[in-house]
Tab-separated table of C-alpha atoms in Angstrom:
chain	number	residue	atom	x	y	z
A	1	UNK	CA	-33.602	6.239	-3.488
A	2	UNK	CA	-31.535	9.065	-1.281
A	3	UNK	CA	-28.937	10.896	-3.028
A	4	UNK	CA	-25.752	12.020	-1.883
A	5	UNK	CA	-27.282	15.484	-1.043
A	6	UNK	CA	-29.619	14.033	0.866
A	7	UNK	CA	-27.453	11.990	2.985
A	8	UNK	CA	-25.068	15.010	3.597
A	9	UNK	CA	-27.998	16.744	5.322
A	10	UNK	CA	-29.245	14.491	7.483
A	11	UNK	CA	-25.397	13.755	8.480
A	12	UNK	CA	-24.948	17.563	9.258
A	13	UNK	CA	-28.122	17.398	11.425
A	14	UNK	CA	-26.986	14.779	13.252
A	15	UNK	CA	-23.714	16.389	14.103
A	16	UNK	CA	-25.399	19.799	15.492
A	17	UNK	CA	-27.665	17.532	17.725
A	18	UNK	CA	-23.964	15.323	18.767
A	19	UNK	CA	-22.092	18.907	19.096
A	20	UNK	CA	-25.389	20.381	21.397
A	21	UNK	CA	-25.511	17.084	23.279
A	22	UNK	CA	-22.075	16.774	23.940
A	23	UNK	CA	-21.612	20.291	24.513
A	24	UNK	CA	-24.775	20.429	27.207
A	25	UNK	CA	-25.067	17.078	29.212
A	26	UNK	CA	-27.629	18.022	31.465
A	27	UNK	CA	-30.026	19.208	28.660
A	28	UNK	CA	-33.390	17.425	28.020
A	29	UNK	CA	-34.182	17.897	24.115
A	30	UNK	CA	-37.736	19.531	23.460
A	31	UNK	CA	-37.725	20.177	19.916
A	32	UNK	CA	-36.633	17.141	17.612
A	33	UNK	CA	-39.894	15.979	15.644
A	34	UNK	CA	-39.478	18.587	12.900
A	35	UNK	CA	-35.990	16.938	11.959
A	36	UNK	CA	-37.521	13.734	10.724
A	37	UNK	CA	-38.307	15.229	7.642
A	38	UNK	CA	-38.587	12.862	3.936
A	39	UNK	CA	-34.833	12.927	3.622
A	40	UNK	CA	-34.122	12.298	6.898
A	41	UNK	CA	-36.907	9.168	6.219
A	42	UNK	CA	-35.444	8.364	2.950
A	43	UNK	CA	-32.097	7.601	4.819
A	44	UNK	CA	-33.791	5.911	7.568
A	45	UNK	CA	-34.832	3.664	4.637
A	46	UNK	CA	-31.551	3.130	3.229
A	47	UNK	CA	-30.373	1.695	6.846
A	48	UNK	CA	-33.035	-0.594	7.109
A	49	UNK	CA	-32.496	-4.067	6.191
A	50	UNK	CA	-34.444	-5.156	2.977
A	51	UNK	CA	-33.880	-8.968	3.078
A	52	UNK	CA	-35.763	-9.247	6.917
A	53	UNK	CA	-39.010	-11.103	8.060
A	54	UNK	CA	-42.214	-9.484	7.088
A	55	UNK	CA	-44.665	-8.424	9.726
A	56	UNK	CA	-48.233	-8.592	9.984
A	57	UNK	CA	-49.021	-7.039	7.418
A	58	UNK	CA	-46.940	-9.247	4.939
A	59	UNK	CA	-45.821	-6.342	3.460
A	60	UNK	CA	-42.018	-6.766	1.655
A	61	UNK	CA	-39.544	-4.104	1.104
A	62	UNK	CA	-39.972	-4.050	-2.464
A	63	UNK	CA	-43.620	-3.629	-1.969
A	64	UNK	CA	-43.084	-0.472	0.037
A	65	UNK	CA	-40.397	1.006	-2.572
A	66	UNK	CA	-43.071	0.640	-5.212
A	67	UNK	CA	-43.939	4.312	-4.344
A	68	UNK	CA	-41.583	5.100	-2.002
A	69	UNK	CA	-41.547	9.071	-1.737
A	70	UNK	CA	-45.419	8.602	-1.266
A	71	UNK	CA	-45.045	6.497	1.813
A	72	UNK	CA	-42.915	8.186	3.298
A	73	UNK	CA	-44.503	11.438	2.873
A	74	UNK	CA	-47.377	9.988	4.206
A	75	UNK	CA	-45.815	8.399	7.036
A	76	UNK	CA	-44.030	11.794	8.326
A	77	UNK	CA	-47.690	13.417	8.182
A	78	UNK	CA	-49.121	10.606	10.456
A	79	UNK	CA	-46.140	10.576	12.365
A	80	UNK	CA	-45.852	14.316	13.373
A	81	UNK	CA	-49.397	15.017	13.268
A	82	UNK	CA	-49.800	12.268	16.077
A	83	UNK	CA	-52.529	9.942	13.785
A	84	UNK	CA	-49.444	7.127	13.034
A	85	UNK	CA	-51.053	3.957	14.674
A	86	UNK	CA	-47.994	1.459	15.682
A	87	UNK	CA	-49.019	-2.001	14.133
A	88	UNK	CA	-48.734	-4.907	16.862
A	89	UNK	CA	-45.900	-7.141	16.322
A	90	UNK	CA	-45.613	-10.451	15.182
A	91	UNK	CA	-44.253	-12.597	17.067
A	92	UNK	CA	-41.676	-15.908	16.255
A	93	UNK	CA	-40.061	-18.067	18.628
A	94	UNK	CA	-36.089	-19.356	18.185
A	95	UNK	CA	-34.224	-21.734	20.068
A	96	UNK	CA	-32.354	-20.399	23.178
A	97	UNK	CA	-28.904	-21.661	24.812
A	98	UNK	CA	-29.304	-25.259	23.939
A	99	UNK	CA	-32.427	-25.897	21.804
A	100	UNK	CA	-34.592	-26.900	24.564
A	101	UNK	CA	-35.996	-23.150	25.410
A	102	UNK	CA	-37.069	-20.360	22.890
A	103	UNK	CA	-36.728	-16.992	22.947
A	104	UNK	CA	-39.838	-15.005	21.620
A	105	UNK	CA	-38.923	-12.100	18.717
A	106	UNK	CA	-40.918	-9.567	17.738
A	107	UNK	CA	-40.989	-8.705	14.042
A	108	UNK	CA	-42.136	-5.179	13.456
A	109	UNK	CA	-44.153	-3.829	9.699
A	110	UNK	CA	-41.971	-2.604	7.197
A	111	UNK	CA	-43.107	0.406	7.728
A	112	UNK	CA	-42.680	0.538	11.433
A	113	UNK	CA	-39.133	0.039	11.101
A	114	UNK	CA	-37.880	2.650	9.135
A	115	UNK	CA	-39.995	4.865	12.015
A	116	UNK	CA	-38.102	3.579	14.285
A	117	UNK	CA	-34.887	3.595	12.509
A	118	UNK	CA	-35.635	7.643	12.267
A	119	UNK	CA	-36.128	7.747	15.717
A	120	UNK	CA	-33.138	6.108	16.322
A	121	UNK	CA	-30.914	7.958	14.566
A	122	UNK	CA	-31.822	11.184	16.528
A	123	UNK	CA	-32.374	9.753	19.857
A	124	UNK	CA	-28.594	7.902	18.918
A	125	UNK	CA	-26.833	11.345	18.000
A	126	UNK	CA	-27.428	12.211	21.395
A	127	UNK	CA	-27.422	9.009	24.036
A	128	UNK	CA	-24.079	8.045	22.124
A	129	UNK	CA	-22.572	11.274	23.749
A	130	UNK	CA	-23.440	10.110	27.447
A	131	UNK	CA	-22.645	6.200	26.895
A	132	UNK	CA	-19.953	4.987	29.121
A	133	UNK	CA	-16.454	3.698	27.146
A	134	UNK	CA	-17.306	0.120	28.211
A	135	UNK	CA	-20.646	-0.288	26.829
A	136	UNK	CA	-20.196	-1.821	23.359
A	137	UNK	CA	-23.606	-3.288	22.277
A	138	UNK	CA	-25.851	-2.176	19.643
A	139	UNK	CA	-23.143	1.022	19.153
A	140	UNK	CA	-22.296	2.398	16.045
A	141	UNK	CA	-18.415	1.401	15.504
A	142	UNK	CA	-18.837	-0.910	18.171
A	143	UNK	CA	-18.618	-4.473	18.616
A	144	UNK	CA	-18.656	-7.768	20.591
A	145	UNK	CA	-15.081	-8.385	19.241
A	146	UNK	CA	-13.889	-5.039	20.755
A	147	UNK	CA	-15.745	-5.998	24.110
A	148	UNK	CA	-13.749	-9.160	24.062
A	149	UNK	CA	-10.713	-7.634	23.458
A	150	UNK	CA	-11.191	-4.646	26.594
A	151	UNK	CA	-11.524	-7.847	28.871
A	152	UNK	CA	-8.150	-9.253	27.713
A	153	UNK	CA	-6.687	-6.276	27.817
A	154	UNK	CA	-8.051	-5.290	31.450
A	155	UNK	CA	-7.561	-8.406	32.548
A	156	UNK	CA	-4.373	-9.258	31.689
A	157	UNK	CA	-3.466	-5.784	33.135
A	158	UNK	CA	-4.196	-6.816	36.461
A	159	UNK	CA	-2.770	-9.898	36.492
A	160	UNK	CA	-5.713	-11.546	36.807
A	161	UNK	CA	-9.035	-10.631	38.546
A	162	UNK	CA	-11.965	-11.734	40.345
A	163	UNK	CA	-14.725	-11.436	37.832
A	164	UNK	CA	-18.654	-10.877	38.512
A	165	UNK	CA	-20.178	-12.819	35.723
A	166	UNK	CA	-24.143	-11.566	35.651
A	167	UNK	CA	-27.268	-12.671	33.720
A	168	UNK	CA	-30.371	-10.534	33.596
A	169	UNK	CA	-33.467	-12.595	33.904
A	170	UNK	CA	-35.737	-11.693	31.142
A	171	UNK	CA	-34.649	-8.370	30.593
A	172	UNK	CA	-36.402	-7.207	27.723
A	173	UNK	CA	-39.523	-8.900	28.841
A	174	UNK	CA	-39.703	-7.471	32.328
A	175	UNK	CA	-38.653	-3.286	30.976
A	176	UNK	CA	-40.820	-1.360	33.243
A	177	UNK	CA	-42.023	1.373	31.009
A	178	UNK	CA	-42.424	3.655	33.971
A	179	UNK	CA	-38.998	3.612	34.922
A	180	UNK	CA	-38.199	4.079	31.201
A	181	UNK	CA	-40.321	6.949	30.462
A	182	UNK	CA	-38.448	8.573	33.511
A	183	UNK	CA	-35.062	7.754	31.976
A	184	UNK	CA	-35.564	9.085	28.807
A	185	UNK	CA	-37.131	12.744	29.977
A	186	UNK	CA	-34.128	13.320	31.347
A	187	UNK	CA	-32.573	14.002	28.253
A	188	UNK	CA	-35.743	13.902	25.583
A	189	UNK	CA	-38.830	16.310	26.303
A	190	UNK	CA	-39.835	16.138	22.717
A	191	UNK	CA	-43.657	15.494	22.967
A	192	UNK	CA	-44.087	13.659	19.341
A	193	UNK	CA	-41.274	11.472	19.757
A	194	UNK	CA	-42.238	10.181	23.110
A	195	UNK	CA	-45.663	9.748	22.241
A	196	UNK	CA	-44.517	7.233	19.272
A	197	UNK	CA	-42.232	5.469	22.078
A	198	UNK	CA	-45.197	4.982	24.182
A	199	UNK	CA	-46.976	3.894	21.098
A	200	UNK	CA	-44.496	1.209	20.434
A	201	UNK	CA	-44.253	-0.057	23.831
A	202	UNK	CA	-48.082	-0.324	24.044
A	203	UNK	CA	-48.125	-1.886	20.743
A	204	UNK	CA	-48.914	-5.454	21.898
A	205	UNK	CA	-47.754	-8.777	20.140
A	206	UNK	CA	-49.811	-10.742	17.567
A	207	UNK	CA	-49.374	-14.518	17.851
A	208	UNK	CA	-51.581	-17.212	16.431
A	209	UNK	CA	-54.184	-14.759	15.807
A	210	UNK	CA	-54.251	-13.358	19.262
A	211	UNK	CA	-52.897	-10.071	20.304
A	212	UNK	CA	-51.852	-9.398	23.870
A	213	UNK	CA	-50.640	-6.022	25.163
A	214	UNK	CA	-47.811	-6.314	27.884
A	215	UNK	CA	-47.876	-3.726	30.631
A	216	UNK	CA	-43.742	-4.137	30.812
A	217	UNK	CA	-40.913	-5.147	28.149
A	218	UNK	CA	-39.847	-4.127	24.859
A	219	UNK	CA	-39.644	-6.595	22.090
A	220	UNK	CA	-37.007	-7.869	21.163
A	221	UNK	CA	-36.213	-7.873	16.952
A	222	UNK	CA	-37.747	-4.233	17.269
A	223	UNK	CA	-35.301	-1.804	15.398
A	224	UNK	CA	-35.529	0.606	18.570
A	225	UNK	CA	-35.473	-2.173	21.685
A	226	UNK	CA	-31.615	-2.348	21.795
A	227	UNK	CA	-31.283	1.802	22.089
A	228	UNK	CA	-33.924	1.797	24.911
A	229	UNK	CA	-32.525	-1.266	26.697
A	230	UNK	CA	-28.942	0.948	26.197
A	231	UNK	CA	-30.820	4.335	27.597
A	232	UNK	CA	-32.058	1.497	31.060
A	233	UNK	CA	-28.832	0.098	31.835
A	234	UNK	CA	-26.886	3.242	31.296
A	235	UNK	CA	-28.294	4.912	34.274
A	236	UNK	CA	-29.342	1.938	36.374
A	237	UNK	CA	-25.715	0.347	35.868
A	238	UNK	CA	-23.321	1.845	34.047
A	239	UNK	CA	-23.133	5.276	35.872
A	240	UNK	CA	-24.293	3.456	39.209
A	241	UNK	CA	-21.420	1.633	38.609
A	242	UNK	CA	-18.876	4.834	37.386
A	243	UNK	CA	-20.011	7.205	40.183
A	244	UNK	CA	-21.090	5.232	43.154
A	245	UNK	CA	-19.238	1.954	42.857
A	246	UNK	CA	-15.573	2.742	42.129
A	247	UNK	CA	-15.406	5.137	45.256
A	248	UNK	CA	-15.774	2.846	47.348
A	249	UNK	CA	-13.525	-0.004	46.806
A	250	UNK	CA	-10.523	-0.755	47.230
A	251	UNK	CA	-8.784	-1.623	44.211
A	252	UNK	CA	-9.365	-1.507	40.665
A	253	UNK	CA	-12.225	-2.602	38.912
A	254	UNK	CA	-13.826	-2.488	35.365
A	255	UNK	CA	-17.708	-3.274	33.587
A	256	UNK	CA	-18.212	-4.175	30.103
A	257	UNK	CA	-21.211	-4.603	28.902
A	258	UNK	CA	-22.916	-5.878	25.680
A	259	UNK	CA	-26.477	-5.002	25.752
A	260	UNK	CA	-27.766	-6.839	28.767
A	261	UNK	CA	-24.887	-9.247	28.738
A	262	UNK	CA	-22.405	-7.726	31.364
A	263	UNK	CA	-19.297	-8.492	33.548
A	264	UNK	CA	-17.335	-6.881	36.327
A	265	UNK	CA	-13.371	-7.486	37.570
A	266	UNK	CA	-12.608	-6.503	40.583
A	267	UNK	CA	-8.766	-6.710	41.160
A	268	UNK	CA	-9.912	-7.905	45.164
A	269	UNK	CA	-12.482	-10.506	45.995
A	270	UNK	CA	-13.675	-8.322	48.784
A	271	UNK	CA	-14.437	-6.050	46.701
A	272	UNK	CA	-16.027	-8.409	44.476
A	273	UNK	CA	-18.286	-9.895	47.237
A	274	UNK	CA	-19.971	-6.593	48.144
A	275	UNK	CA	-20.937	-5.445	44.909
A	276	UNK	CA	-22.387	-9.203	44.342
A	277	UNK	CA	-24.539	-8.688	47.285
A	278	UNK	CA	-25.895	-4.981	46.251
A	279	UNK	CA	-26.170	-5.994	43.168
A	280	UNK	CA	-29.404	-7.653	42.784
A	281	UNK	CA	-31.313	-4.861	44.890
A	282	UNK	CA	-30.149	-2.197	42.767
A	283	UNK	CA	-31.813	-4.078	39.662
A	284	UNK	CA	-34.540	-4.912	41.901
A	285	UNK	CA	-35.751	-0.812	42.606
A	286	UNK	CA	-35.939	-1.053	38.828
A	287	UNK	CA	-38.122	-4.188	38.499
A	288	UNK	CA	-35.355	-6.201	37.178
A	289	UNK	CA	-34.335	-9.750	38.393
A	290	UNK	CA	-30.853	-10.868	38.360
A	291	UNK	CA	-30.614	-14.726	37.832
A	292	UNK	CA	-29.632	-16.253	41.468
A	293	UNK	CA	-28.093	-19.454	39.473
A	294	UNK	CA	-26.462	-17.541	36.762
A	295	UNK	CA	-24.766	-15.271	38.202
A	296	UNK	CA	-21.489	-15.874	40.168
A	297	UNK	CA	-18.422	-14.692	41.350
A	298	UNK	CA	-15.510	-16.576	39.757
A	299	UNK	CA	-11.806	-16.316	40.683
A	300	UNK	CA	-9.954	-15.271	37.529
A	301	UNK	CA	-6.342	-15.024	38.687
A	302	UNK	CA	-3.427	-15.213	36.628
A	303	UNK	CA	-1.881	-18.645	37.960
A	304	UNK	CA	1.179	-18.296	40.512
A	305	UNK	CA	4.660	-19.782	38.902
A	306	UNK	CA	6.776	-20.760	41.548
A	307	UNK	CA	10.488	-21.014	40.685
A	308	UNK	CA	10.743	-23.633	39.439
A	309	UNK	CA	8.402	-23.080	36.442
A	310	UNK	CA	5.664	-24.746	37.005
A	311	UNK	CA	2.353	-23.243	38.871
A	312	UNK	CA	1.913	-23.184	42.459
A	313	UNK	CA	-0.357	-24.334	44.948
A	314	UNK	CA	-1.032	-20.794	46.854
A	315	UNK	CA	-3.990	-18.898	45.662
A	316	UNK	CA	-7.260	-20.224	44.210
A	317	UNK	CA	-7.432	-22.508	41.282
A	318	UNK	CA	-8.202	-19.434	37.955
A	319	UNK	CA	-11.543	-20.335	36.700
A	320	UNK	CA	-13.355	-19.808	33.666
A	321	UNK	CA	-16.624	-18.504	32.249
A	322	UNK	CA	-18.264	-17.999	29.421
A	323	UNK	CA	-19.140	-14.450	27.874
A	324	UNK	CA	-20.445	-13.227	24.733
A	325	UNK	CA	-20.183	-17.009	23.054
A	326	UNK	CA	-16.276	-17.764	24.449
A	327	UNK	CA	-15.141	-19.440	27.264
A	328	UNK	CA	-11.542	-17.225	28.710
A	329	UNK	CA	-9.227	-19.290	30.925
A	330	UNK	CA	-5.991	-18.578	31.265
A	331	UNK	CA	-3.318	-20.465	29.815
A	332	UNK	CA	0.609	-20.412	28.141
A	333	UNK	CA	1.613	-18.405	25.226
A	334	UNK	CA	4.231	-19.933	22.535
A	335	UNK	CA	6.511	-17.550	24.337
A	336	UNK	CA	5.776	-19.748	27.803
A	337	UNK	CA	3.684	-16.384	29.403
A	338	UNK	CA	0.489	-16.480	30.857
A	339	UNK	CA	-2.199	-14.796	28.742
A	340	UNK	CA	-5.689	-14.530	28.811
A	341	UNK	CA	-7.238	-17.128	25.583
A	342	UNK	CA	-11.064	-17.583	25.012
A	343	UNK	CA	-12.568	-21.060	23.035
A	344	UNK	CA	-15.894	-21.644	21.141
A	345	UNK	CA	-18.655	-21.939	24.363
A	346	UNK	CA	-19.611	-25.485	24.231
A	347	UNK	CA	-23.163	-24.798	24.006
A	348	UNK	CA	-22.828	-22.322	21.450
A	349	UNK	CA	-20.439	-25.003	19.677
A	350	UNK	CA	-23.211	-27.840	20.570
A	351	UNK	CA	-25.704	-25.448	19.157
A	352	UNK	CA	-24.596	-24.974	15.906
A	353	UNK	CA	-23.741	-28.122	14.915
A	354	UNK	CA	-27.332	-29.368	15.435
A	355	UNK	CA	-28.562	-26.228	13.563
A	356	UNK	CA	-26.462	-27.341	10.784
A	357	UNK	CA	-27.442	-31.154	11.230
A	358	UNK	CA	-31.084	-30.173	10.962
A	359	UNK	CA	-30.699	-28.332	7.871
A	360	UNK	CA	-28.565	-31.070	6.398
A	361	UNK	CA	-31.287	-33.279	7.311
A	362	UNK	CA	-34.108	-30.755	5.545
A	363	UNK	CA	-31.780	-30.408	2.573
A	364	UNK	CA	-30.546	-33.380	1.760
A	365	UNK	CA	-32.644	-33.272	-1.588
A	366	UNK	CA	-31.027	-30.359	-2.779
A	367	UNK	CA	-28.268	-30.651	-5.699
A	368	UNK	CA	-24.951	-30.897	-3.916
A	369	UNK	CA	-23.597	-28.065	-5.161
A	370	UNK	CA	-26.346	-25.992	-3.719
A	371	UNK	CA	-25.942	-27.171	-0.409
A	372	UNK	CA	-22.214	-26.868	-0.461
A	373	UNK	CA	-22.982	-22.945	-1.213
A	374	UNK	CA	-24.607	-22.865	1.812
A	375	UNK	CA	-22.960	-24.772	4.009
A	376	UNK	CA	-19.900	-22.332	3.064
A	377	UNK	CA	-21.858	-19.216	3.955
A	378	UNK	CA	-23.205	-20.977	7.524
A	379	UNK	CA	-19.013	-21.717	7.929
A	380	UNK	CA	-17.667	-18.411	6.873
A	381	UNK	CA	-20.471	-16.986	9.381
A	382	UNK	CA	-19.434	-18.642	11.814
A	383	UNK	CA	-15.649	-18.173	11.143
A	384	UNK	CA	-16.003	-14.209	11.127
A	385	UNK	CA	-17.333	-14.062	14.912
A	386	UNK	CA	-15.723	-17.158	16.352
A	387	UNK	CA	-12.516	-16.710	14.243
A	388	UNK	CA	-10.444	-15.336	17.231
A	389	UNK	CA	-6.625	-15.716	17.673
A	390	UNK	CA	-6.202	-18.818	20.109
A	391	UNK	CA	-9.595	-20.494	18.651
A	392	UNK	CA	-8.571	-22.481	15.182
A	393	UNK	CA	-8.757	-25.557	16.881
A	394	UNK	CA	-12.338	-25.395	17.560
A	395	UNK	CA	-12.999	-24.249	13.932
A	396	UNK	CA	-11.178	-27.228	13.101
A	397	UNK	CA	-13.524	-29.460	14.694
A	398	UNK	CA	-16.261	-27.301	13.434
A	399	UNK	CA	-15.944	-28.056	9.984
A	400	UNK	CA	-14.768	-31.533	10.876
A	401	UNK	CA	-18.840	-32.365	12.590
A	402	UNK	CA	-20.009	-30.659	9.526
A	403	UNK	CA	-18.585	-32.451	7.135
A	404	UNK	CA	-19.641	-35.848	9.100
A	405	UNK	CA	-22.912	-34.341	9.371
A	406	UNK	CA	-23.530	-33.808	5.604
A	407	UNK	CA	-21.517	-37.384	4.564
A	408	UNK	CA	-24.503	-38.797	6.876
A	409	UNK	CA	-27.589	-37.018	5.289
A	410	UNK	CA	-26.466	-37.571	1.856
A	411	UNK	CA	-25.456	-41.113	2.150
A	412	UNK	CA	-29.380	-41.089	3.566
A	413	UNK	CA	-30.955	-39.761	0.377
A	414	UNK	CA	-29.768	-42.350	-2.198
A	415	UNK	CA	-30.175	-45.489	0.130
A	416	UNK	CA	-30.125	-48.977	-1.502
A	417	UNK	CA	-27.203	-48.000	-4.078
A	418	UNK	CA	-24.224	-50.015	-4.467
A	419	UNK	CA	-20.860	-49.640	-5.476
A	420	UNK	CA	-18.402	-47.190	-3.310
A	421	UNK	CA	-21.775	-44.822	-2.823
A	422	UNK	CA	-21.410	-43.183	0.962
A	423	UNK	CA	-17.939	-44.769	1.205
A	424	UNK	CA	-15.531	-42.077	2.618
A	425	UNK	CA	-13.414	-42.808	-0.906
A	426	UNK	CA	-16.967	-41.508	-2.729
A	427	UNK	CA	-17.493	-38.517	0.031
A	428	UNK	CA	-13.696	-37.390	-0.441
A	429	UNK	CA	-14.078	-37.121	-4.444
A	430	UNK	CA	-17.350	-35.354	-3.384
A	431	UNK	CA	-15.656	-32.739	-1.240
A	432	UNK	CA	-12.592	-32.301	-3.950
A	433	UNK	CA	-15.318	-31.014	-6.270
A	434	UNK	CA	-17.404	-28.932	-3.964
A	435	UNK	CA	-14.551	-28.244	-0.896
A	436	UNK	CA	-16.273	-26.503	2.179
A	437	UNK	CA	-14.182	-23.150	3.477
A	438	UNK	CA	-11.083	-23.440	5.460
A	439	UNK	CA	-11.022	-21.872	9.052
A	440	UNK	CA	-9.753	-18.317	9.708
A	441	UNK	CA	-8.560	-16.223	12.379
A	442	UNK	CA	-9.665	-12.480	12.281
A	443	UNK	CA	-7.156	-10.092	13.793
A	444	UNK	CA	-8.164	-8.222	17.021
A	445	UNK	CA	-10.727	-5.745	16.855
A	446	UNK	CA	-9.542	-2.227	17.832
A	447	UNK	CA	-11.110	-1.621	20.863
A	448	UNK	CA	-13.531	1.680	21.393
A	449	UNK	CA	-12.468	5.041	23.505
């Protein structure tokens, strides 16, 4: 495993390339390779996750630690010397929005990830030094809770706004490469490291035995897909957006973006309106597809009060959307104020409760005590992202579904028994004994520079 030495030098390595990128931001990089040395793989190791889906070649982390400084070694000779042969990927499908579409993942070889973790780490040290304050996803020290908390805070700043709520169409399936290998020479000119890109991206997917090589997209589930899709939407919308876009209107405006999941206030709808309709042929000169159902403008005023107290007629009715897994609306504070509040997404809300209901159902054999352990860890999951101030009430009904959900399936396992078995007496005595977790509320994330 990598000892403290080691770690130290691949952390001083990456602060020269931060201090040179930072200190040079028109400078394309032509000499990285010969950083990724075993230490600098041996860390790359330590950040990849042990516990993940295998790829094709079935091989497990604790296969590959078996002789650990002999695979990497090898793997930094095949890597520099240009022989390393990316593995396809193999590919799994989950359920999208509400269960009734799928969204393909691509699970990478052991091996290929900590390669790409390595590459990541350099290419990171110095893309993190041009990323815009408002891009939070896939960031080190950044999150989707401090995205959510920028909007509240812009938003309630302006008193409400008129918000561009945008969906990508496909993104990571449509990537063109060609626009991507142009992005990334303008600040990489490294010749090993963008040959292993290209390797990756020509990789192909395996998938019932078939392997098909896309001529665009980057997988997604691949340890480097979320840096690249950063690198593409950092120059085709984020500095777009910072450079060209803010000159020209009238009022204020903001972008945060998570990943490909974006949104824009405008502080007036005029403003709002033209950047709607440029919008989709700026991602089109880039091969990209906005969605024309998706994405909307949406009137997200603070409601007028009139004298009176109560809200006035004038203006348009605030709306509401849903980013990042919340629905914001406005409403009242304890206090009487308007503030900005955001609720569980009823699809994501839908979602998990017939994830949870399935498993139940799959389950139900298992000793109770063993699904009450994981029940708890699905909750607490849940409760760490969706736990936001303003949001106990859904939590509340949360746990209430699940614990209807799991009275049903176990009441189904022991059918024809008599007595007070699957009476709500029986299930309460159950859940005294094995009690599923109590909502909580997280405090606000602190949000980024």
């Amino acid at each position: 495993m990598t000892g403290a030495s080691d770690s130290e030098t691949v952390f001083t390595k990456v602060r020269r390339i931060a201090e040179l990128a930072r200190q040079s931001p028109g400078m394309a990089f032509t000499s990285l390779a010969h950083l990724i040395d075993v230490p600098w793989l041996l860390e790359a190791y330590r950040r990849t996750r042990k516990d993940g889906a295998p790829g094709i070649d079935r091989q497990t982390a604790a296969d590959y630690e078996a002789d650990l400084v002999k695979n990497l070694g090898s793997l930094r000779e095949r890597a520099i010397s240009g022989t390393y042969r990316a593995p396809p990927v193999r590919r799994v499908h989950i359920p999208k929005g509400d269960g009734s579409e799928t969204r393909p993942i691509g699970i990478p070889t052991f091996e290929d990830k900590i390669l790409q973790r390595a590459v990541v780490m350099v290419l990171e040290a110095i893309y993190e030094q041009d990323f815009h304050s408002g891009s939070f996803g896939f960031r080190p020290g950044r999150s989707a809770h401090q995205a959510l908390d920028r909007f509240r805070q812009q938003a309630m700043a302006m008193r409400g706004c008129w918000v561009v709520e945008v969906d990508i169409q496909r993104f990571f399936d449509t990537l063109d490469h060609t626009h991507l290998r142009d992005f990334l020479r303008l600040r990489l000119r490294d010749g090993v490291l963008l040959r292993l890109i290209g390797k990756w991206l020509r990789a192909g997917v395996m998938e019932d035995g078939h392997l098909t090589v896309p001529d665009s997209g980057s997988p997604q589930g691949g340890v480097i897909s979320p840096l690249l899709s950063n690198v593409v939407l950092h120059l085709v919308l984020d500095m777009w957006f910072e450079r060209e876009v803010r000159s020209r209107l009238r009022g204020d405006a903001f972008l945060i973006r998570f990943a490909d999941d974006f949104i824009m206030g405008f502080a007036h709808e005029s403003d709002a309106r033209r950047v709607l309709e440029v919008l989709p042929k700026r991602f089109a000169r880039y091969g990209l597809t906005l969605h024309p159902e998706k994405t909307r403008l949406v009137p997200f005023m603070r409601p007028p009060t009139n004298p009176s107290g109560g809200t006035g007629s004038t203006g348009p009715s605030p709306g509401s959307f849903d980013f990042l897994g919340f629905t914001h609306y406005w409403a009242r504070s304890r206090q009487g104020y308007w503030v900005v509040k955001c609720q569980t997404a009823k699809s994501r809300f839908s979602r998990t409760v017939k994830r949870i209901a399935a498993w139940c159902r799959v389950n139900r054999h298992r000793p109770i005590a063993e699904q009450q352990h994981t029940l708890g860890q699905k909750l607490r999951g849940h409760y760490a992202y969706f736990g936001r101030p303003g949001n106990g009430e859904a939590l509340q009904r949360l746990r209430y579904e699940v614990t209807r959900v799991w009275r049903k399936w176990l009441i189904r396992r022991r059918r024809g028994r008599t007595g007070s078995w699957g009476s709500w007496d029986w299930f309460n005595d159950v859940l005294r004994r094995f009690p599923l977790p109590l909502p909580r509320i997280r405090a606000p994330a602190v949000a980024g520079p």
